[in-house]
C-alpha atoms as one frame of an Amber mdcrd trajectory, in Angstrom:
protein
  42.556  60.287 202.197  39.720  57.968 203.079  36.215  57.909 204.472  35.258
  60.304 207.266  33.346  58.919 210.223  30.770  60.695 212.373  28.242  59.779
 215.038  25.774  62.120 213.296  26.056  61.007 209.679  22.769  62.661 208.704
  24.332  66.057 209.332  27.006  65.600 206.656  26.655  65.526 202.890  28.703
  66.210 199.760  27.520  67.877 196.563  29.842  68.432 193.588  32.848  67.914
 195.829  31.794  70.489 198.442  31.006  69.279 201.955  27.968  70.501 203.869
  27.634  70.313 207.660  24.205  70.958 209.165  24.484  71.922 212.830  21.086
  71.886 214.597  21.923  74.689 217.025  21.303  75.293 220.713  24.453  73.737
 222.127  25.174  71.033 219.552  28.357  70.095 217.739  29.213  67.979 214.733
  32.568  66.312 214.024  33.803  64.329 211.037  37.011  62.370 211.665  39.421
  60.897 209.145  40.459  57.957 211.303  42.410  56.247 208.519  45.044  58.991
 208.750  47.319  59.107 211.791  49.853  61.924 211.910  51.942  63.534 214.625
  53.573  66.689 213.240  51.160  68.180 210.730  49.785  71.279 209.064  46.086
  71.212 208.133  44.079  73.722 206.132  40.482  74.112 205.008  38.259  76.517
 203.106  34.846  77.141 204.624  31.765  79.342 204.595  29.575  79.762 207.673
  26.086  79.995 206.224  24.459  82.415 208.670  25.379  85.071 211.236  24.521
  84.262 214.854  21.789  86.531 216.212  21.783  85.360 219.827  23.596  83.056
 222.205  27.365  82.706 222.252  27.893  82.235 218.540  29.132  79.695 215.987
  32.541  78.019 215.928  34.229  75.747 213.423  37.697  74.387 212.928  40.261
  71.616 212.604  41.356  68.858 214.967  44.828  67.290 215.019  46.366  64.459
 217.077  42.879  63.143 217.765  42.985  59.898 219.778  40.815  58.412 222.543
  38.691  61.557 222.776  41.634  63.956 223.174  42.888  66.351 220.504  44.168
  69.811 219.685  41.761  72.170 217.940  42.297  75.342 215.937  39.035  77.149
 215.231  37.314  80.405 214.392  34.259  81.765 216.174  31.636  84.278 215.047
  29.625  86.106 217.719  26.260  87.932 217.670  28.197  91.159 218.220  29.736
  90.766 214.777  33.212  89.885 216.055  35.394  86.973 214.990  38.113  85.257
 217.005  40.602  82.472 216.425  41.610  80.083 219.175  43.731  77.051 219.962
  42.471  74.560 222.526  43.307  71.134 223.923  40.450  68.746 224.670  41.233
  66.148 227.322  39.128  63.059 226.810  35.748  64.681 226.153  34.383  67.994
 224.895  33.423  69.246 228.343  37.027  69.200 229.516  39.046  71.583 227.408
  41.778  74.157 227.931  42.089  77.271 225.767  45.779  77.748 225.003  45.569
  80.878 222.853  42.973  83.287 221.468  43.148  86.331 219.195  40.750  88.750
 217.491  40.359  88.381 213.737  39.928  91.146 211.129  36.422  92.393 210.365
  36.653  90.712 206.939  35.963  87.340 208.617  32.158  87.146 208.458  29.365
  84.677 207.770  28.535  84.075 204.124  32.097  84.750 202.958  34.849  82.317
 202.074  37.432  81.935 204.859  40.666  79.947 204.913  41.851  78.359 208.165
  45.268  76.808 208.782  46.340  74.929 211.917  49.770  73.448 212.675  50.917
  71.162 215.497  54.510  69.963 215.990  56.737  68.722 218.785  57.455  65.586
 220.797  58.692  67.190 224.018  56.863  70.494 224.195  54.052  70.884 221.665
  54.095  73.953 219.414  50.761  75.118 217.996  49.906  77.832 215.477  46.677
  78.966 213.798  45.617  81.652 211.338  42.558  82.569 209.291  41.966  84.989
 206.460  39.153  86.007 204.154  39.202  85.225 200.457  40.838  88.085 198.554
  43.009  89.186 201.476  46.683  88.417 202.091  47.599  85.352 204.111  48.677
  86.689 207.536  51.377  85.650 209.948  50.288  83.217 212.623  47.571  84.958
 214.657  47.348  82.529 217.570  50.316  80.574 218.912  50.910  78.439 221.975
  53.423  76.074 223.559  51.891  73.223 225.521  54.344  71.937 228.103  51.707
  70.732 230.559  51.471  67.209 231.909  48.404  66.687 229.693  50.068  67.671
 226.420  49.353  65.337 223.515  52.534  63.757 222.202  51.355  60.862 220.053
  50.061  60.759 216.497  46.328  60.943 215.929  43.531  61.383 213.448  42.396
  64.531 211.647  38.934  66.027 212.111  36.638  68.885 211.150  34.473  70.262
 213.964  31.559  72.705 214.158  29.587  73.997 217.142  26.504  76.163 217.615
  26.124  77.486 221.144  23.097  77.464 223.412  20.699  80.187 222.273  22.096
  80.298 218.724  19.996  79.043 215.814  20.958  76.194 213.493  23.365  76.880
 210.660  25.017  75.278 207.645  28.762  75.228 207.080  30.220  74.640 203.626
  33.608  72.906 203.574  36.115  72.422 200.768  39.724  71.352 200.264  40.540
  69.993 203.695  44.231  69.270 203.229  46.773  67.817 205.639  50.505  67.486
 205.207  53.119  66.010 207.475  55.880  68.395 208.567  59.003  68.020 210.664
  59.110  69.537 214.120  61.700  72.048 212.940  59.807  72.898 209.742  57.662
  76.021 209.738  55.675  74.330 206.987  54.608  76.247 203.924  50.890  77.011
 204.267  48.576  75.107 201.990  46.173  77.565 200.366  43.018  75.796 199.158
  42.739  76.656 195.451  38.993  76.101 194.975  36.274  78.094 196.719  33.150
  76.527 198.180  29.930  77.604 196.572  28.053  80.434 198.294  25.377  79.369
 200.822
């Protein structure tokens, strides 16, 4: 554990143990990083509620960062679109947010919507090739198999340990939103360990 750091501290608050992220909208992102934790092979999970449905633009995304160091990291995230669809994706960011590579993407069930509790799990292992897995499910539904998977064997793969972060983004043309966050948990796993998923036991309060 420890204190999270952010360049936009006014966007983050905690009330009764539940985190709140205010994302202004129109192409802005907010990230809170737990820099005191450095882990290489890890499984991270979080419970979250996106406070509003996007009505325009390219939608709202939120997720977890692992192996974060010097501006580079892997990210597992969900995205809600104005069309009412939800997707899950795995990406690698190389040095800054504008330079990223999507490694995997999949469509999520219709139960993943704004205003409802969603669990997200993201796992990264490997010191030669990097193996990445992500899944998301709505509260009250069964935990699924991994929905998005990828193997990063590129020259830019991230092999060293790094910090853990929580990231949210509201695209250009999409209005501001609030994201409620609870039970962000991280556990170290071995590269050969599938890692038992950590299911957050407490639900964030409704927006």
